[in-house]
Amino acid sequence: MKTRELFWQNVIKERHQILMSLSKNRAAPFETAEREYLILQKKLLDGARTDWERRHIKRLIAQDILNEADYRARSWEEFSRALRRMQRLGYMDADAQLHAACLTVWAVLRFRDKEPLAWVMMEKAERRLRRIRRGHFLREEGLETIANVRTRAARLGLTPPPLGDGATPSGTSRGQGSRSRIRLLNPPA
């Protein structure tokens, strides 16, 4: 087996070990989980060879920290710190962006004043998914997830922005851009 394959298998194994140790200690505060993942990140970055590998490791760890924040964060400051880390590093793919948006929607159940932010994130994730070609499983699954989250959130008292007939969340009809049409004026006589 090649050394890079072994390296990435080790990344998976180390992340899994921390996840399992944290799952056994459900009472551990978010700061403890965050610290454990950041220590692991530092260790893994020492073995990374390229900028891509370093960035990818940071993104993986940021996603792990956000998952822990969803479960352990006691304040918006803790959750938003994990969310900002993930946003700053950029999402690995459309699925990671959707995952962060969904976690933010569920976090809003505890932090109601942040509801607009959650729906803006969901709208951005939906726009990204809609750029994937029709029929692709990621697009279909992602849009189905968004519809499910909107329905469940509405049942829990969260009010997603309304969608009009044939409209995207931003309010523009499908197939049209968000820019207004250019109107040509006759030159003055």
Tab-separated table of C-alpha atoms in Angstrom:
chain	number	residue	atom	x	y	z
A	1	MET	CA	0.000	0.000	0.000
A	2	LYS	CA	1.288	3.459	-0.846
A	3	THR	CA	2.385	5.834	1.891
A	4	ARG	CA	-0.273	8.460	1.055
A	5	GLU	CA	-3.002	5.840	1.266
A	6	LEU	CA	-1.674	4.846	4.671
A	7	PHE	CA	-1.573	8.499	5.688
A	8	TRP	CA	-5.235	9.055	4.772
A	9	GLN	CA	-6.276	5.813	6.441
A	10	ASN	CA	-4.532	7.096	9.557
A	11	VAL	CA	-6.448	10.407	9.284
A	12	ILE	CA	-9.719	8.467	9.205
A	13	LYS	CA	-8.657	6.238	12.106
A	14	GLU	CA	-7.528	9.137	14.307
A	15	ARG	CA	-10.723	11.127	13.694
A	16	HIS	CA	-12.801	8.053	14.463
A	17	GLN	CA	-10.922	7.433	17.719
A	18	ILE	CA	-11.632	10.964	18.946
A	19	LEU	CA	-15.280	10.671	17.934
A	20	MET	CA	-15.613	7.414	19.881
A	21	SER	CA	-13.835	8.753	22.970
A	22	LEU	CA	-16.039	11.871	22.959
A	23	SER	CA	-19.199	9.822	22.472
A	24	LYS	CA	-18.371	7.897	25.649
A	25	ASN	CA	-18.043	11.167	27.560
A	26	ARG	CA	-21.337	12.888	26.770
A	27	ALA	CA	-20.899	15.343	29.637
A	28	ALA	CA	-17.670	16.777	28.209
A	29	PRO	CA	-18.034	20.472	27.354
A	30	PHE	CA	-17.624	21.778	23.824
A	31	GLU	CA	-14.248	23.355	24.673
A	32	THR	CA	-12.848	19.912	25.506
A	33	ALA	CA	-14.033	18.435	22.219
A	34	GLU	CA	-12.753	21.408	20.259
A	35	ARG	CA	-9.361	21.211	21.963
A	36	GLU	CA	-9.074	17.472	21.229
A	37	TYR	CA	-9.792	18.015	17.549
A	38	LEU	CA	-7.377	20.945	17.280
A	39	ILE	CA	-4.615	18.846	18.867
A	40	LEU	CA	-5.361	16.125	16.321
A	41	GLN	CA	-5.332	18.690	13.510
A	42	LYS	CA	-1.872	19.872	14.514
A	43	LYS	CA	-0.626	16.272	14.589
A	44	LEU	CA	-2.131	15.471	11.179
A	45	LEU	CA	-0.829	18.656	9.574
A	46	ASP	CA	2.708	17.557	10.428
A	47	GLY	CA	2.230	14.588	8.088
A	48	ALA	CA	0.653	16.564	5.252
A	49	ARG	CA	2.835	17.150	2.207
A	50	THR	CA	0.897	19.582	0.048
A	51	ASP	CA	-1.210	22.693	0.530
A	52	TRP	CA	-4.247	20.742	-0.669
A	53	GLU	CA	-3.703	18.077	2.003
A	54	ARG	CA	-3.310	20.717	4.718
A	55	ARG	CA	-6.455	22.548	3.617
A	56	HIS	CA	-8.413	19.293	3.372
A	57	ILE	CA	-7.366	18.202	6.874
A	58	LYS	CA	-8.404	21.579	8.259
A	59	ARG	CA	-11.783	21.277	6.530
A	60	LEU	CA	-12.343	17.759	7.871
A	61	ILE	CA	-11.492	18.844	11.404
A	62	ALA	CA	-13.683	21.952	11.060
A	63	GLN	CA	-16.611	19.737	10.081
A	64	ASP	CA	-15.940	17.450	13.058
A	65	ILE	CA	-15.845	20.457	15.391
A	66	LEU	CA	-19.114	21.781	13.947
A	67	ASN	CA	-20.729	18.385	14.548
A	68	GLU	CA	-19.570	18.527	18.171
A	69	ALA	CA	-20.830	22.105	18.473
A	70	ASP	CA	-24.256	20.962	17.342
A	71	TYR	CA	-24.367	18.530	20.230
A	72	ARG	CA	-22.317	20.269	22.932
A	73	ALA	CA	-22.474	24.042	22.377
A	74	ARG	CA	-24.209	25.798	25.239
A	75	SER	CA	-24.176	29.264	23.687
A	76	TRP	CA	-24.381	30.822	20.260
A	77	GLU	CA	-20.774	32.025	20.660
A	78	GLU	CA	-19.545	28.430	20.836
A	79	PHE	CA	-21.652	27.247	17.915
A	80	SER	CA	-20.873	30.278	15.763
A	81	ARG	CA	-17.138	29.914	16.389
A	82	ALA	CA	-17.278	26.414	14.897
A	83	LEU	CA	-19.499	27.625	12.056
A	84	ARG	CA	-17.188	30.549	11.219
A	85	ARG	CA	-14.195	28.195	11.143
A	86	MET	CA	-15.934	26.027	8.582
A	87	GLN	CA	-17.068	29.005	6.491
A	88	ARG	CA	-13.594	30.577	6.581
A	89	LEU	CA	-11.954	27.384	5.292
A	90	GLY	CA	-14.634	26.876	2.648
A	91	TYR	CA	-16.884	23.903	2.217
A	92	MET	CA	-15.417	20.711	0.772
A	93	ASP	CA	-18.455	20.236	-1.452
A	94	ALA	CA	-22.159	21.014	-1.764
A	95	ASP	CA	-22.972	18.237	0.698
A	96	ALA	CA	-20.751	19.796	3.395
A	97	GLN	CA	-22.381	23.174	2.807
A	98	LEU	CA	-25.849	21.651	3.117
A	99	HIS	CA	-24.797	19.812	6.278
A	100	ALA	CA	-23.616	23.073	7.888
A	101	ALA	CA	-26.858	24.810	6.894
A	102	CYS	CA	-28.973	21.999	8.359
A	103	LEU	CA	-27.012	22.025	11.630
A	104	THR	CA	-27.508	25.782	11.827
A	105	VAL	CA	-31.265	25.430	11.316
A	106	TRP	CA	-31.426	22.925	14.185
A	107	ALA	CA	-29.208	25.139	16.353
A	108	VAL	CA	-31.719	27.948	15.840
A	109	LEU	CA	-34.149	25.953	17.973
A	110	ARG	CA	-31.898	26.897	20.898
A	111	PHE	CA	-30.868	30.338	19.624
A	112	ARG	CA	-34.058	31.770	18.097
A	113	ASP	CA	-32.646	35.214	17.307
A	114	LYS	CA	-30.333	33.647	14.678
A	115	GLU	CA	-33.142	32.268	12.533
A	116	PRO	CA	-32.565	34.585	9.520
A	117	LEU	CA	-28.922	33.460	9.306
A	118	ALA	CA	-29.972	29.811	9.173
A	119	TRP	CA	-32.379	30.379	6.293
A	120	VAL	CA	-29.823	32.440	4.363
A	121	MET	CA	-27.371	29.548	4.707
A	122	MET	CA	-30.031	27.101	3.565
A	123	GLU	CA	-30.790	29.313	0.551
A	124	LYS	CA	-27.098	29.445	-0.421
A	125	ALA	CA	-26.816	25.668	-0.111
A	126	GLU	CA	-29.901	25.267	-2.285
A	127	ARG	CA	-28.513	27.586	-4.954
A	128	ARG	CA	-25.292	25.572	-5.029
A	129	LEU	CA	-27.223	22.321	-5.352
A	130	ARG	CA	-29.323	23.735	-8.191
A	131	ARG	CA	-26.114	24.403	-10.146
A	132	ILE	CA	-25.497	20.643	-10.253
A	133	ARG	CA	-26.960	19.070	-13.387
A	134	ARG	CA	-30.508	17.778	-13.198
A	135	GLY	CA	-30.815	14.101	-12.386
A	136	HIS	CA	-27.523	13.946	-10.473
A	137	PHE	CA	-28.029	12.081	-7.210
A	138	LEU	CA	-26.345	14.807	-5.111
A	139	ARG	CA	-28.720	17.427	-6.452
A	140	GLU	CA	-31.798	15.258	-5.968
A	141	GLU	CA	-30.869	14.087	-2.467
A	142	GLY	CA	-29.825	17.573	-1.389
A	143	LEU	CA	-33.026	19.236	-2.592
A	144	GLU	CA	-35.066	16.486	-0.953
A	145	THR	CA	-33.186	17.091	2.299
A	146	ILE	CA	-33.903	20.822	2.107
A	147	ALA	CA	-37.613	20.185	1.578
A	148	ASN	CA	-37.610	17.791	4.531
A	149	VAL	CA	-35.793	20.271	6.785
A	150	ARG	CA	-38.196	23.077	5.838
A	151	THR	CA	-41.200	20.875	6.661
A	152	ARG	CA	-39.801	19.636	9.972
A	153	ALA	CA	-38.654	23.123	10.961
A	154	ALA	CA	-42.106	24.545	10.241
A	155	ARG	CA	-43.628	21.890	12.518
A	156	LEU	CA	-41.241	22.991	15.274
A	157	GLY	CA	-42.203	26.634	14.928
A	158	LEU	CA	-39.402	27.887	12.709
A	159	THR	CA	-40.680	29.865	9.779
A	160	PRO	CA	-38.724	29.366	6.598
A	161	PRO	CA	-39.133	32.107	4.028
A	162	PRO	CA	-42.101	31.388	1.755
A	163	LEU	CA	-41.576	30.038	-1.742
A	164	GLY	CA	-43.857	31.259	-4.510
A	165	ASP	CA	-45.011	29.125	-7.437
A	166	GLY	CA	-41.994	28.244	-9.550
A	167	ALA	CA	-39.741	30.510	-7.536
A	168	THR	CA	-36.405	29.857	-5.984
A	169	PRO	CA	-35.789	30.872	-2.372
A	170	SER	CA	-34.337	34.196	-3.493
A	171	GLY	CA	-37.663	35.057	-5.077
A	172	THR	CA	-36.559	34.988	-8.699
A	173	SER	CA	-38.323	32.668	-11.078
A	174	ARG	CA	-36.350	29.720	-12.368
A	175	GLY	CA	-34.357	30.359	-15.459
A	176	GLN	CA	-34.072	34.076	-14.803
A	177	GLY	CA	-31.162	35.756	-13.153
A	178	SER	CA	-31.516	38.060	-10.206
A	179	ARG	CA	-30.604	41.088	-12.320
A	180	SER	CA	-33.300	43.353	-13.597
A	181	ARG	CA	-33.876	43.476	-17.318
A	182	ILE	CA	-32.125	46.124	-19.355
A	183	ARG	CA	-34.518	48.541	-20.957
A	184	LEU	CA	-33.415	50.290	-24.091
A	185	LEU	CA	-34.546	53.857	-24.334
A	186	ASN	CA	-34.983	55.748	-27.527
A	187	PRO	CA	-32.396	58.504	-27.852
A	188	PRO	CA	-33.792	61.978	-27.235
A	189	ALA	CA	-34.984	63.706	-30.383
